[in-house]
N, CA, C and O atoms as a GROMACS GRO file, in nm:
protein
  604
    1UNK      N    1   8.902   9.650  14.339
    1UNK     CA    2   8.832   9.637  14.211
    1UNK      C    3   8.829   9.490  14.172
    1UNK      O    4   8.926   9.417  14.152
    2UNK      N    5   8.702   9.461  14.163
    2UNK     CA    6   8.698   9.262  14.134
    2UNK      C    7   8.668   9.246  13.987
    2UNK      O    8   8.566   9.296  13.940
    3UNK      N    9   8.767   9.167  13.901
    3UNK     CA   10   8.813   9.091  13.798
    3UNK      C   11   8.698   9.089  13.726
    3UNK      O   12   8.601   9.037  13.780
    4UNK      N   13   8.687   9.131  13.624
    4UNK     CA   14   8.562   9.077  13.526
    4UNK      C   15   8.608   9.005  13.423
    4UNK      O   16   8.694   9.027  13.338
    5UNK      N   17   8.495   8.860  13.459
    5UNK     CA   18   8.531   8.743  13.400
    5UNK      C   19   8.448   8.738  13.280
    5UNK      O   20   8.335   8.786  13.290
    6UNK      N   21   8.488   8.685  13.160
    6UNK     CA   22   8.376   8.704  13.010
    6UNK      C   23   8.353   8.551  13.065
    6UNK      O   24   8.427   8.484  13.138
    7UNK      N   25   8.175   8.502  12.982
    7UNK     CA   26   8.091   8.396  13.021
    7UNK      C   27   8.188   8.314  12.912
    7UNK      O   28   8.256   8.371  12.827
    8UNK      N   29   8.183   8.197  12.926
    8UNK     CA   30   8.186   8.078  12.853
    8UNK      C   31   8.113   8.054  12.742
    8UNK      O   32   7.997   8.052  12.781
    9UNK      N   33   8.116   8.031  12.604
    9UNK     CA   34   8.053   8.034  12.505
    9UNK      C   35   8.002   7.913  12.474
    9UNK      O   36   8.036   7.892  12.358
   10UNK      N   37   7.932   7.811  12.518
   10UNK     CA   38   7.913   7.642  12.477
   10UNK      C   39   7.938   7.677  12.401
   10UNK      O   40   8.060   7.688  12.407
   11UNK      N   41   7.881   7.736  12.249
   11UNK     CA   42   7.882   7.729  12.154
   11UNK      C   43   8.041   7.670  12.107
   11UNK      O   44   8.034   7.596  12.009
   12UNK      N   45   8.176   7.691  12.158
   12UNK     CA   46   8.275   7.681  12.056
   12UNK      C   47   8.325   7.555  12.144
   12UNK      O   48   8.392   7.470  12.084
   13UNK      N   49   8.297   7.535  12.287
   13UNK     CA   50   8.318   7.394  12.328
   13UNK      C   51   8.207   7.277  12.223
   13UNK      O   52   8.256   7.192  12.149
   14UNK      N   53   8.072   7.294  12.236
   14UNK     CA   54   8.029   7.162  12.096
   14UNK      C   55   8.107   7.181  12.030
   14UNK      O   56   8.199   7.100  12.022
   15UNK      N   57   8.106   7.299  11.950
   15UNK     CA   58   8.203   7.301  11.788
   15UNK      C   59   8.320   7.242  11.789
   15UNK      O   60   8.360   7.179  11.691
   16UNK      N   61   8.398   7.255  11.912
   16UNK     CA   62   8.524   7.179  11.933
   16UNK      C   63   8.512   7.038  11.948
   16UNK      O   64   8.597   6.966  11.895
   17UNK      N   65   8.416   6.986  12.016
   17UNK     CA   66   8.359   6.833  12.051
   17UNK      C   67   8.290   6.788  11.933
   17UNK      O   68   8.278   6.666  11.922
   18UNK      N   69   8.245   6.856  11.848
   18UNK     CA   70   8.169   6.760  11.689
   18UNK      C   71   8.354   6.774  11.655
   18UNK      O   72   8.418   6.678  11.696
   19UNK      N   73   8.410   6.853  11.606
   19UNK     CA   74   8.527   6.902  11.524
   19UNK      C   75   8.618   6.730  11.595
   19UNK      O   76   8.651   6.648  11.510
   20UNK      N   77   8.646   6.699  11.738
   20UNK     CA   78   8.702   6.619  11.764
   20UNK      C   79   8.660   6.500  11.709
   20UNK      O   80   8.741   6.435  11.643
   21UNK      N   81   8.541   6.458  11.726
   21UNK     CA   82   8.436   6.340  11.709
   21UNK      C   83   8.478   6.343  11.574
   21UNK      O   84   8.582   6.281  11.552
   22UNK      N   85   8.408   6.417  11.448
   22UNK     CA   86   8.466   6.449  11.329
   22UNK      C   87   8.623   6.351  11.304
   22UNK      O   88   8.640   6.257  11.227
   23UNK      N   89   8.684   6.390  11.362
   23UNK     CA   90   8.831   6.354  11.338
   23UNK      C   91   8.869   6.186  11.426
   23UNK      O   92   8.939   6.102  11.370
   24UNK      N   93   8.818   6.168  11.542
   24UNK     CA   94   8.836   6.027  11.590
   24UNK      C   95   8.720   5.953  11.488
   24UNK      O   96   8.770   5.846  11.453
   25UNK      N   97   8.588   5.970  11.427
   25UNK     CA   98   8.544   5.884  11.357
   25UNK      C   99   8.494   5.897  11.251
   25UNK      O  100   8.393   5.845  11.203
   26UNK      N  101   8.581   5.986  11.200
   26UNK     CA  102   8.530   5.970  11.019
   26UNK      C  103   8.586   5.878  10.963
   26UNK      O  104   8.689   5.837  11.016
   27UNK      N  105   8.549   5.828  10.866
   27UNK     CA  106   8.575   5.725  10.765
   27UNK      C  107   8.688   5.633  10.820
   27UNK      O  108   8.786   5.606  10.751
   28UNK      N  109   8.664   5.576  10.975
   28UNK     CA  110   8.750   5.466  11.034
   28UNK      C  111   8.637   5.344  11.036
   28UNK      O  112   8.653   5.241  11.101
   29UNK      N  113   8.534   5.368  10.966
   29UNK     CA  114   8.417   5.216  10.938
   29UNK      C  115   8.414   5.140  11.071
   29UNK      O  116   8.466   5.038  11.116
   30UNK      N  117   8.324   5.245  11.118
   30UNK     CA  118   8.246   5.161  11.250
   30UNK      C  119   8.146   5.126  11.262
   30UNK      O  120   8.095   5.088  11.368
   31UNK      N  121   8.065   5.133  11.096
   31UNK     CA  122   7.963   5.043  11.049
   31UNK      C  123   8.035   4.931  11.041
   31UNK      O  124   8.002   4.845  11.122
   32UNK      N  125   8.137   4.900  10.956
   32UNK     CA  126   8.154   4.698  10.935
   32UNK      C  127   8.196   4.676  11.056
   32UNK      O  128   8.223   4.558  11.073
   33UNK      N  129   8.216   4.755  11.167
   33UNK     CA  130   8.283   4.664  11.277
   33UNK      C  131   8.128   4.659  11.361
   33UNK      O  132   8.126   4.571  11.447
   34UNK      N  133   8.021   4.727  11.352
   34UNK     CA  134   7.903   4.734  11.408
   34UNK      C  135   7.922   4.763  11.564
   34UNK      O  136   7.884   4.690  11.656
   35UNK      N  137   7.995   4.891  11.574
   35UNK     CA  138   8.007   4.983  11.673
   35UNK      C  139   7.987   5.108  11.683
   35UNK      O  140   8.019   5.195  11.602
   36UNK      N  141   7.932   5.119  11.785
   36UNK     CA  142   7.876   5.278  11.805
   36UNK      C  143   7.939   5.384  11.819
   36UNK      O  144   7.981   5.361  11.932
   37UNK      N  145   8.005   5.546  11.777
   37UNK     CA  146   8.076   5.585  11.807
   37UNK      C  147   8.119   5.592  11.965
   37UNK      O  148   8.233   5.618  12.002
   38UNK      N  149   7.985   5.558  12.070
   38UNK     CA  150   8.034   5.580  12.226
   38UNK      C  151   8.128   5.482  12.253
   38UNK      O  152   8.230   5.513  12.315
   39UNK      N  153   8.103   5.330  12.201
   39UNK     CA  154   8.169   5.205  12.169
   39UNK      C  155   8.324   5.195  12.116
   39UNK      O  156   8.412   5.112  12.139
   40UNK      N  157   8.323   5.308  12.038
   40UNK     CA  158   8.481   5.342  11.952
   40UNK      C  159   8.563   5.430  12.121
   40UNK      O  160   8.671   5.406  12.175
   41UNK      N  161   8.462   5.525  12.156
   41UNK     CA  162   8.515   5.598  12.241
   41UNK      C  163   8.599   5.538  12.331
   41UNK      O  164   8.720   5.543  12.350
   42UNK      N  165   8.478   5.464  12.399
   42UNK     CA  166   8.495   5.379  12.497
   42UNK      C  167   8.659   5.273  12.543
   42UNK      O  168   8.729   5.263  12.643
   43UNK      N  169   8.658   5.211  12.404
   43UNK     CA  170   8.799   5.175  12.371
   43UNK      C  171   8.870   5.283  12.351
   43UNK      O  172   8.964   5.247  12.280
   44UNK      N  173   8.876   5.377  12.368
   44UNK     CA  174   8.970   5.476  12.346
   44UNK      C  175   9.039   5.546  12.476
   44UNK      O  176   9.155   5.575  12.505
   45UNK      N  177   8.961   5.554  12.515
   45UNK     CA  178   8.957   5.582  12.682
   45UNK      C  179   9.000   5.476  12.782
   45UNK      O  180   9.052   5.499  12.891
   46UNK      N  181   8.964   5.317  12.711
   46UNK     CA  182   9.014   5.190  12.813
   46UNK      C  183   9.173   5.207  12.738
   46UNK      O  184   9.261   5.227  12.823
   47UNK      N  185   9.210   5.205  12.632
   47UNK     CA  186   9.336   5.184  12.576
   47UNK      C  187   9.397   5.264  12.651
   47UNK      O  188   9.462   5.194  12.729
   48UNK      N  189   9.414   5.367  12.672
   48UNK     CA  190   9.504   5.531  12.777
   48UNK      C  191   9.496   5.495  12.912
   48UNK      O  192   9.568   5.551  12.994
   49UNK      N  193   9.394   5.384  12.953
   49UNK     CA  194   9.399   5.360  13.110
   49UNK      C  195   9.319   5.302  13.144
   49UNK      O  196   9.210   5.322  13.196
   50UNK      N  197   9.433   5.138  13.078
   50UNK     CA  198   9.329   5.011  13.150
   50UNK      C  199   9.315   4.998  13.264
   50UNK      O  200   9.372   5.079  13.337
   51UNK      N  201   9.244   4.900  13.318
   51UNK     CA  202   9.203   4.913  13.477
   51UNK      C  203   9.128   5.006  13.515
   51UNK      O  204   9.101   4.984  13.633
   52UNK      N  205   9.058   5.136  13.465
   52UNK     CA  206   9.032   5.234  13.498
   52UNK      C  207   8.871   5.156  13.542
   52UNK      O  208   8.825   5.065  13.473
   53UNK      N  209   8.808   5.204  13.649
   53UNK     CA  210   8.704   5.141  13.727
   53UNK      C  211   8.567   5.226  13.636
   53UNK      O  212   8.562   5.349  13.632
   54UNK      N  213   8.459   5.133  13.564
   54UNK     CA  214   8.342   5.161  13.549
   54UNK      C  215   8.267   5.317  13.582
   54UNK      O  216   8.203   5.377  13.495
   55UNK      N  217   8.286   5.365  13.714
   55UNK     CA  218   8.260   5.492  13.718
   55UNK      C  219   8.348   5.551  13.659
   55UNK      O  220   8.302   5.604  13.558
   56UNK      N  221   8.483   5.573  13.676
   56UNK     CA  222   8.594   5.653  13.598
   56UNK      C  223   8.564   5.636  13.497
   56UNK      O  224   8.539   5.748  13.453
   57UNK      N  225   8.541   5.530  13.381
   57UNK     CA  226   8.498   5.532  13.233
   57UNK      C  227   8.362   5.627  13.238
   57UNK      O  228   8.368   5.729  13.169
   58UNK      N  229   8.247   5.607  13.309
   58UNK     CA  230   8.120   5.715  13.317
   58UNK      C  231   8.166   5.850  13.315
   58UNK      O  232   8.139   5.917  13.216
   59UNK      N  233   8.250   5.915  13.435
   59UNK     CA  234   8.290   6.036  13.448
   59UNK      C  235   8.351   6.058  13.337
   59UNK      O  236   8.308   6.156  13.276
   60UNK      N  237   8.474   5.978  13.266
   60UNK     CA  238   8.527   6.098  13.139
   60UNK      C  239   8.473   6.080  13.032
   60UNK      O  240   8.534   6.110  12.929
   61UNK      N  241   8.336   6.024  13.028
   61UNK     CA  242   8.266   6.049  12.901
   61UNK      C  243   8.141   6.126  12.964
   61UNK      O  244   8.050   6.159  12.887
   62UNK      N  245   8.133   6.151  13.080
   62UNK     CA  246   8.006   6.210  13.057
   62UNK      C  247   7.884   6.144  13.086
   62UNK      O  248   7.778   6.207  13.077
   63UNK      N  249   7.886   6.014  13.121
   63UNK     CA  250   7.720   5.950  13.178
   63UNK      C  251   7.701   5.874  13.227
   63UNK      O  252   7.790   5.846  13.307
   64UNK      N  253   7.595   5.790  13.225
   64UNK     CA  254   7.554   5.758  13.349
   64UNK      C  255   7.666   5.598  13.379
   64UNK      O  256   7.755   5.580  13.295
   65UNK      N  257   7.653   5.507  13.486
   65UNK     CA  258   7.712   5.414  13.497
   65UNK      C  259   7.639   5.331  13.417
   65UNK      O  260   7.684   5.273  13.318
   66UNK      N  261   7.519   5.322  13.460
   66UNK     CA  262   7.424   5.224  13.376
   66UNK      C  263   7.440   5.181  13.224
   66UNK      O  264   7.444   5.069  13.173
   67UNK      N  265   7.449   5.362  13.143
   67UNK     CA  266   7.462   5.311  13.063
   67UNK      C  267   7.558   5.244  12.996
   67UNK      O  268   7.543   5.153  12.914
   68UNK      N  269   7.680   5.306  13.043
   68UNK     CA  270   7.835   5.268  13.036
   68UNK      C  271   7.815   5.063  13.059
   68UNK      O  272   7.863   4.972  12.992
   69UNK      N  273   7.746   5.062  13.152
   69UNK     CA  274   7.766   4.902  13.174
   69UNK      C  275   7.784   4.832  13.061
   69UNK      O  276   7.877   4.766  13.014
   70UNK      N  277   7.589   4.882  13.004
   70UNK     CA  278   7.497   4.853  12.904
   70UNK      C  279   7.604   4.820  12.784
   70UNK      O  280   7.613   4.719  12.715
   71UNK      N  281   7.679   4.934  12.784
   71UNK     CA  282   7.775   4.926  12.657
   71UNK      C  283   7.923   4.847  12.632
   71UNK      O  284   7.983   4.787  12.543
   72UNK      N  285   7.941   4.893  12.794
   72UNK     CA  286   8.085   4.782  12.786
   72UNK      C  287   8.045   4.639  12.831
   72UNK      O  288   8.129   4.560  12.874
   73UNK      N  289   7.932   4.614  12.821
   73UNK     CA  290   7.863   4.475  12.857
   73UNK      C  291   7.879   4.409  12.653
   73UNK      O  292   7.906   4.293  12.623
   74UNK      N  293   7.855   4.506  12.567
   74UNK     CA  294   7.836   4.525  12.413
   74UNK      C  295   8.005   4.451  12.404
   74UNK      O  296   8.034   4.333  12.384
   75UNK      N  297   8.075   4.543  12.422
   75UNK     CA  298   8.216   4.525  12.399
   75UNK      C  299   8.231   4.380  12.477
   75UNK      O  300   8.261   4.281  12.411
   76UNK      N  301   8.211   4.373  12.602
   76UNK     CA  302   8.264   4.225  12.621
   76UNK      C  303   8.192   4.117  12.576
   76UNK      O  304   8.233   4.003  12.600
   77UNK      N  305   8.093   4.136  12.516
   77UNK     CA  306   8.045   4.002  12.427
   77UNK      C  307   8.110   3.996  12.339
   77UNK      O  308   8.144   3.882  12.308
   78UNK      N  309   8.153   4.093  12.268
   78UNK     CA  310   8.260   4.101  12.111
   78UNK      C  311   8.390   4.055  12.132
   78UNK      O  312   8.454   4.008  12.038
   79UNK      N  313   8.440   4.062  12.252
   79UNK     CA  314   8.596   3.999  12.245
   79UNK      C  315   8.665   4.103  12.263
   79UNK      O  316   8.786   4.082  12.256
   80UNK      N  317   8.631   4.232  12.288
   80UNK     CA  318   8.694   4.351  12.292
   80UNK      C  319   8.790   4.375  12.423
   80UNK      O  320   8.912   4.390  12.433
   81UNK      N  321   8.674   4.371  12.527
   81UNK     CA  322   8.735   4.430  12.699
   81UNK      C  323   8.699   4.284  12.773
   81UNK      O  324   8.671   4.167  12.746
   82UNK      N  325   8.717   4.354  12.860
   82UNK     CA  326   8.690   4.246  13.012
   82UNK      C  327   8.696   4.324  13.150
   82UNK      O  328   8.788   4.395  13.188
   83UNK      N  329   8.600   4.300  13.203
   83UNK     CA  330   8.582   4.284  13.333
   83UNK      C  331   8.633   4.271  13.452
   83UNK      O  332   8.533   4.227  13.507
   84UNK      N  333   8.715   4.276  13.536
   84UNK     CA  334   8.715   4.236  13.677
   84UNK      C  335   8.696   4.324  13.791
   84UNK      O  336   8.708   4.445  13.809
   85UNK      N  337   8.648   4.191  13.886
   85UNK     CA  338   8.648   4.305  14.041
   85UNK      C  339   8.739   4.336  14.073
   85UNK      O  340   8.836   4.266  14.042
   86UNK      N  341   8.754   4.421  14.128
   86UNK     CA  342   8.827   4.494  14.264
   86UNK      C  343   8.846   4.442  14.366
   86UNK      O  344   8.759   4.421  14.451
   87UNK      N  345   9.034   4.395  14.380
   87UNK     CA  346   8.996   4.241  14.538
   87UNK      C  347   9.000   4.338  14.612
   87UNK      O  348   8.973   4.287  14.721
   88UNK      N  349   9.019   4.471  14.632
   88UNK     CA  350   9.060   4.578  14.740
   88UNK      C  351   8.935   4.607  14.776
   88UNK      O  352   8.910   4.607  14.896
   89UNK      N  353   8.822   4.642  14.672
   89UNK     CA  354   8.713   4.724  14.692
   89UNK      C  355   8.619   4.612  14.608
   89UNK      O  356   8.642   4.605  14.488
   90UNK      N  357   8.496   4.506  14.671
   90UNK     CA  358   8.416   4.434  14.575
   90UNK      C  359   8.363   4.464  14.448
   90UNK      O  360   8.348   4.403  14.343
   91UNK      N  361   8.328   4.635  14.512
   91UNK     CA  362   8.232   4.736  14.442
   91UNK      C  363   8.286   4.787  14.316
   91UNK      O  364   8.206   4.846  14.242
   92UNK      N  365   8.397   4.776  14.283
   92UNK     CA  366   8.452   4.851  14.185
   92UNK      C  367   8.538   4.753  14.096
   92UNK      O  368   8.636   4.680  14.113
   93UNK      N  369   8.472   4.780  14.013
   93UNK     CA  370   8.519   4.662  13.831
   93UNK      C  371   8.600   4.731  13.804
   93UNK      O  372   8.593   4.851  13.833
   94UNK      N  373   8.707   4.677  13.737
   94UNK     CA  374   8.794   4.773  13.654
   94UNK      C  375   8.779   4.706  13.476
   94UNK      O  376   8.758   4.588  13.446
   95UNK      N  377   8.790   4.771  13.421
   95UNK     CA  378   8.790   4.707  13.280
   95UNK      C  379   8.904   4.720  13.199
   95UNK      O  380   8.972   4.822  13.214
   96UNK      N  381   8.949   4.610  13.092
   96UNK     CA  382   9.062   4.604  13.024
   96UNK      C  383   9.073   4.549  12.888
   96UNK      O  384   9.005   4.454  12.849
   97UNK      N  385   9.165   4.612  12.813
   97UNK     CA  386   9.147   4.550  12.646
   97UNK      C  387   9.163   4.399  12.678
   97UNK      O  388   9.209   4.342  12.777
   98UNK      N  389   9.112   4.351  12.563
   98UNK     CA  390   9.134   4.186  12.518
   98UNK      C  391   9.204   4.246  12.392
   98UNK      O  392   9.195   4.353  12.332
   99UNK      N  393   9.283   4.128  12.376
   99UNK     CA  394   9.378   4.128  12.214
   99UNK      C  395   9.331   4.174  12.093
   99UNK      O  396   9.402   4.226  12.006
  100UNK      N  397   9.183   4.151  12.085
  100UNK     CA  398   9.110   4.256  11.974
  100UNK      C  399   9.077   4.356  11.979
  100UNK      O  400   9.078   4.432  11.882
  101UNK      N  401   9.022   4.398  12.136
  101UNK     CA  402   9.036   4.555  12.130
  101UNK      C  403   9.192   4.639  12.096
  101UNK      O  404   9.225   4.739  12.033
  102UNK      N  405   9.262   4.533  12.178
  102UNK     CA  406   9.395   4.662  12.159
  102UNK      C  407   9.467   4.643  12.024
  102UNK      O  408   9.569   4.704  11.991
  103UNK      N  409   9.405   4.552  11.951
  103UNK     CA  410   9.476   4.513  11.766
  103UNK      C  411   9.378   4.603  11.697
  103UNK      O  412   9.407   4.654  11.589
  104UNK      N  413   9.249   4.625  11.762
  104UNK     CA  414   9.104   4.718  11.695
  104UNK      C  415   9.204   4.872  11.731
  104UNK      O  416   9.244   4.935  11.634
  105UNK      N  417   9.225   4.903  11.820
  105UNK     CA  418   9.260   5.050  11.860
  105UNK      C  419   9.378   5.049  11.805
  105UNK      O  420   9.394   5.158  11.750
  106UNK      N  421   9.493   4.962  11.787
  106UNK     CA  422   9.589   4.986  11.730
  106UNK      C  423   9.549   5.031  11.570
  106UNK      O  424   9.599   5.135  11.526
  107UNK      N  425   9.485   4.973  11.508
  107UNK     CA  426   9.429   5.012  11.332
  107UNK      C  427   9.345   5.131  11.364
  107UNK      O  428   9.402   5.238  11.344
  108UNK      N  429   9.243   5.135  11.402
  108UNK     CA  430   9.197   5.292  11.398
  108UNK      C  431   9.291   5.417  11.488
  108UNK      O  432   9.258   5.536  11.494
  109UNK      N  433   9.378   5.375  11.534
  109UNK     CA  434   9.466   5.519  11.566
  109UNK      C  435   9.540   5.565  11.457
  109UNK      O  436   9.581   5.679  11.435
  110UNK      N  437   9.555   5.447  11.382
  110UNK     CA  438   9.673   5.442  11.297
  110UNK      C  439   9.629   5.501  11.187
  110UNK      O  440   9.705   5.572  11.120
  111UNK      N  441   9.480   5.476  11.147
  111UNK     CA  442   9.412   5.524  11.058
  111UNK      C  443   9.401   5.734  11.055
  111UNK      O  444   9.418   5.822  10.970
  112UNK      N  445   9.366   5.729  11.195
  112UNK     CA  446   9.348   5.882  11.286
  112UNK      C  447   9.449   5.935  11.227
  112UNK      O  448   9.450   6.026  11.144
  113UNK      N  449   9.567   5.854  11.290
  113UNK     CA  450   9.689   5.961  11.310
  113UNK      C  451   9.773   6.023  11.158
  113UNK      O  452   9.837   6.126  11.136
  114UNK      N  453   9.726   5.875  11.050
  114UNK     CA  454   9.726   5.923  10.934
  114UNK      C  455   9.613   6.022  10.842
  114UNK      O  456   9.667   6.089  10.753
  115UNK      N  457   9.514   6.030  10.851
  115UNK     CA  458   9.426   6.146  10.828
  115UNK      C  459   9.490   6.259  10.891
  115UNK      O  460   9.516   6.349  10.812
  116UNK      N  461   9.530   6.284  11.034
  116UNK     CA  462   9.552   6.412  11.118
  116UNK      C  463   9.718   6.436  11.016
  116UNK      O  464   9.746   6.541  10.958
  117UNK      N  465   9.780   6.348  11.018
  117UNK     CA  466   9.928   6.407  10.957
  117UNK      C  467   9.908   6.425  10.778
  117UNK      O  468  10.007   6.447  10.708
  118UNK      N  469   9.808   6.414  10.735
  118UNK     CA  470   9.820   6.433  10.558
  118UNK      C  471   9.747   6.555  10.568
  118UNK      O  472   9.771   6.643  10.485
  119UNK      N  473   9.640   6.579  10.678
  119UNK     CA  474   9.587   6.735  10.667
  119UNK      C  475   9.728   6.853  10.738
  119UNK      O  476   9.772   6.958  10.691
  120UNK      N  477   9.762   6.788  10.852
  120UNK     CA  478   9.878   6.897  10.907
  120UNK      C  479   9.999   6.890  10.776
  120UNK      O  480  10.069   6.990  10.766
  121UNK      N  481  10.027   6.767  10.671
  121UNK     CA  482  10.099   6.851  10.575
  121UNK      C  483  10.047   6.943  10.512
  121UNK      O  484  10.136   6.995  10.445
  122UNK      N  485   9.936   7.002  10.494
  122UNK     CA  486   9.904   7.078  10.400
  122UNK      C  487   9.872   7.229  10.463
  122UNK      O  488   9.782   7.306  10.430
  123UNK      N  489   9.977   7.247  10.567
  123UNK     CA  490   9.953   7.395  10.696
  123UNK      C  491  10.056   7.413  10.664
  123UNK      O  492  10.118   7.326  10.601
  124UNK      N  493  10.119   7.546  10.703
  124UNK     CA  494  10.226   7.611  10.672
  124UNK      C  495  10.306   7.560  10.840
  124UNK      O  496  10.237   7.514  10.931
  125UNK      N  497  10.416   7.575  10.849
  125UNK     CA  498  10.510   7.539  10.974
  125UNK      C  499  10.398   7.605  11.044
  125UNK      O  500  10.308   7.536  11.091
  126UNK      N  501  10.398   7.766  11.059
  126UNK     CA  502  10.393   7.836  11.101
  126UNK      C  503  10.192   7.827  11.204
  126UNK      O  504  10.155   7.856  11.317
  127UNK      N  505  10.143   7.788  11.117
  127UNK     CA  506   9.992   7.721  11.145
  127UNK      C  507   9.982   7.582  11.232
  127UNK      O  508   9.899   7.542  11.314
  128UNK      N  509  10.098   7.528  11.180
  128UNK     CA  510  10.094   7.374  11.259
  128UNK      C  511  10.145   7.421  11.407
  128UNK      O  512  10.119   7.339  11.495
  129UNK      N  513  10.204   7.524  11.443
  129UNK     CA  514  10.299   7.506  11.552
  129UNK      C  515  10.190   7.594  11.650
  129UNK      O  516  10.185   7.567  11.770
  130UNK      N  517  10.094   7.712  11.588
  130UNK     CA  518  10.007   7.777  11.646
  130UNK      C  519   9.898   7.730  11.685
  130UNK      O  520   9.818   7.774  11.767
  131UNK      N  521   9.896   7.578  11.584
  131UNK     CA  522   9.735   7.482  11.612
  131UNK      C  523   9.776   7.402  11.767
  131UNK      O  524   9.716   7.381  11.872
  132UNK      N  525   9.928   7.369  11.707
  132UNK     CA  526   9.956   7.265  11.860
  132UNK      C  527   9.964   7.351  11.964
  132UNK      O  528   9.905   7.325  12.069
  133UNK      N  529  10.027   7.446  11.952
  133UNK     CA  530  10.043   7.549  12.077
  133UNK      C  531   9.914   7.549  12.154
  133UNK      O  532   9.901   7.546  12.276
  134UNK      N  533   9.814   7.553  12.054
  134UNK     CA  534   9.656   7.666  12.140
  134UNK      C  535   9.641   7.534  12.163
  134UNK      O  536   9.735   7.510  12.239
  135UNK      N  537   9.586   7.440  12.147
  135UNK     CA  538   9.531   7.352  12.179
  135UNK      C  539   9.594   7.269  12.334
  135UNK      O  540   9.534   7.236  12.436
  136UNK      N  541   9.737   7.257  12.296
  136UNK     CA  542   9.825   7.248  12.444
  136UNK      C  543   9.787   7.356  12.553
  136UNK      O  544   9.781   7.329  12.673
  137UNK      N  545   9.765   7.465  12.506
  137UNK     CA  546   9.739   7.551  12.612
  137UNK      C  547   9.614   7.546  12.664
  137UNK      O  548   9.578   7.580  12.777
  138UNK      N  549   9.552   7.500  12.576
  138UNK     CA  550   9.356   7.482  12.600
  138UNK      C  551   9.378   7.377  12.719
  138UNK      O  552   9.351   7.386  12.839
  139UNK      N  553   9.412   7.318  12.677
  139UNK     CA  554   9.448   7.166  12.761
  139UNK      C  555   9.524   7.161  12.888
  139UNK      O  556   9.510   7.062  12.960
  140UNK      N  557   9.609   7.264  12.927
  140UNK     CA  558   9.673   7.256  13.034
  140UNK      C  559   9.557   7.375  13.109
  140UNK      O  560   9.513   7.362  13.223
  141UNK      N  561   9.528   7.472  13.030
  141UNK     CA  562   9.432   7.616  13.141
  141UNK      C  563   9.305   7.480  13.170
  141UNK      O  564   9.289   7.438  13.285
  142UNK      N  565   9.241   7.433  13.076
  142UNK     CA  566   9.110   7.343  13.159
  142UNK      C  567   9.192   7.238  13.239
  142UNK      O  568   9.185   7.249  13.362
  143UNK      N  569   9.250   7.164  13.202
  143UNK     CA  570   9.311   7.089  13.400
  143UNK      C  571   9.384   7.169  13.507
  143UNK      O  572   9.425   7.142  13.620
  144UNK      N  573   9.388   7.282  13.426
  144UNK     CA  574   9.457   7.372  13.572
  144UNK      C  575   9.347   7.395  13.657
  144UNK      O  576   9.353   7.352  13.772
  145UNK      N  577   9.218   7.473  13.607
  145UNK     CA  578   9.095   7.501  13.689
  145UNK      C  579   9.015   7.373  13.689
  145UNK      O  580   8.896   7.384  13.720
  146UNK      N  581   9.065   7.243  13.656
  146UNK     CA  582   8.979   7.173  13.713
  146UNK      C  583   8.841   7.178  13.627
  146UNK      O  584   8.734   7.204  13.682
  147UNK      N  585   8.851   7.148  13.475
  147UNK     CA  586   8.726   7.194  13.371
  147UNK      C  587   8.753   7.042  13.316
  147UNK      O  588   8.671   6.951  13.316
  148UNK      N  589   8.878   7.036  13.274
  148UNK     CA  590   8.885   6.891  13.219
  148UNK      C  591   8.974   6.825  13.330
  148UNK      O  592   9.069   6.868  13.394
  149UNK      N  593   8.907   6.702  13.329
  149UNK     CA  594   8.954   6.661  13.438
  149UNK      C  595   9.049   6.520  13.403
  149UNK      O  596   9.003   6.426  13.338
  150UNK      N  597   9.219   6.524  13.468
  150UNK     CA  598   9.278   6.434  13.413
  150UNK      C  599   9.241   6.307  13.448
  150UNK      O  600   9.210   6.278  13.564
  151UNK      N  601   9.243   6.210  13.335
  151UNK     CA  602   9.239   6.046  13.334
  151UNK      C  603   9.328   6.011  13.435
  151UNK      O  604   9.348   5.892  13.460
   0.00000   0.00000   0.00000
């Protein structure tokens, strides 16, 4: 007798991906810094794993190299990241904070992590421990099958 699997709902993966987005860039003013939320991302993703090579930044966001260039080409005019080749491999850049990106990511996490802890005071123990639970578990079942894929 073979397993019947229920379909995947996009619907509550977006809702989960605005709900995240929501929470990494609300009211952290990435108008006065004149950055794009992919731009906020972007540093977000180099901060967790500098060096990480140009395609690896494409793959865990999702697009193309080109445009990724386009953008972290944005950031290294600003003073943010930087660039280098690969002496192993020509082909492959790796990119890395400059002192303003990682003083920029240090204030907007800080900003994050205080929004995320003044809403989790206002959950009962009992809600906070069921929010972290599911979400840990979300997180370990998609890199177990290989859905999210680790940095």
């Amino acid at each position: 007798m073979e397993k019947q699997i229920g379909e995947f709902n996009i619907a509550v993966f977006a809702e989960i991906f605005s709900l995240m987005g929501n929470i990494l860039f609300e009211e952290i003013g990435l108008e006065d810094l004149k950055l794009t939320k992919m731009e906020m991302l972007e540093l977000v993703i180099i901060s967790s794993n500098e060096g990480l090579t140009m395609s690896e930044l494409a793959n865990q966001i999702g697009t193309s190299k080109v445009q990724i260039s386009r953008s972290v080409s944005g950031l290294e005019k600003d003073g943010f990241v930087h660039r280098e080749t690969n002496g192993l491999n020509r082909r492959n850049v790796n990119v890395y904070l400059d002192e303003a990106g990682r003083q920029l990511f240090v204030q907007k996490k800080q900003q994050v992590e205080e929004r995320l802890n003044s809403k989790a005071a206002e959950m009962s123990q009992e809600d906070y421990n069921q929010l972290t639970d599911a979400l840990s578990d979300a997180v370990r079942l998609l890199r177990k099958y290989n859905i999210l894929k680790r940095p």
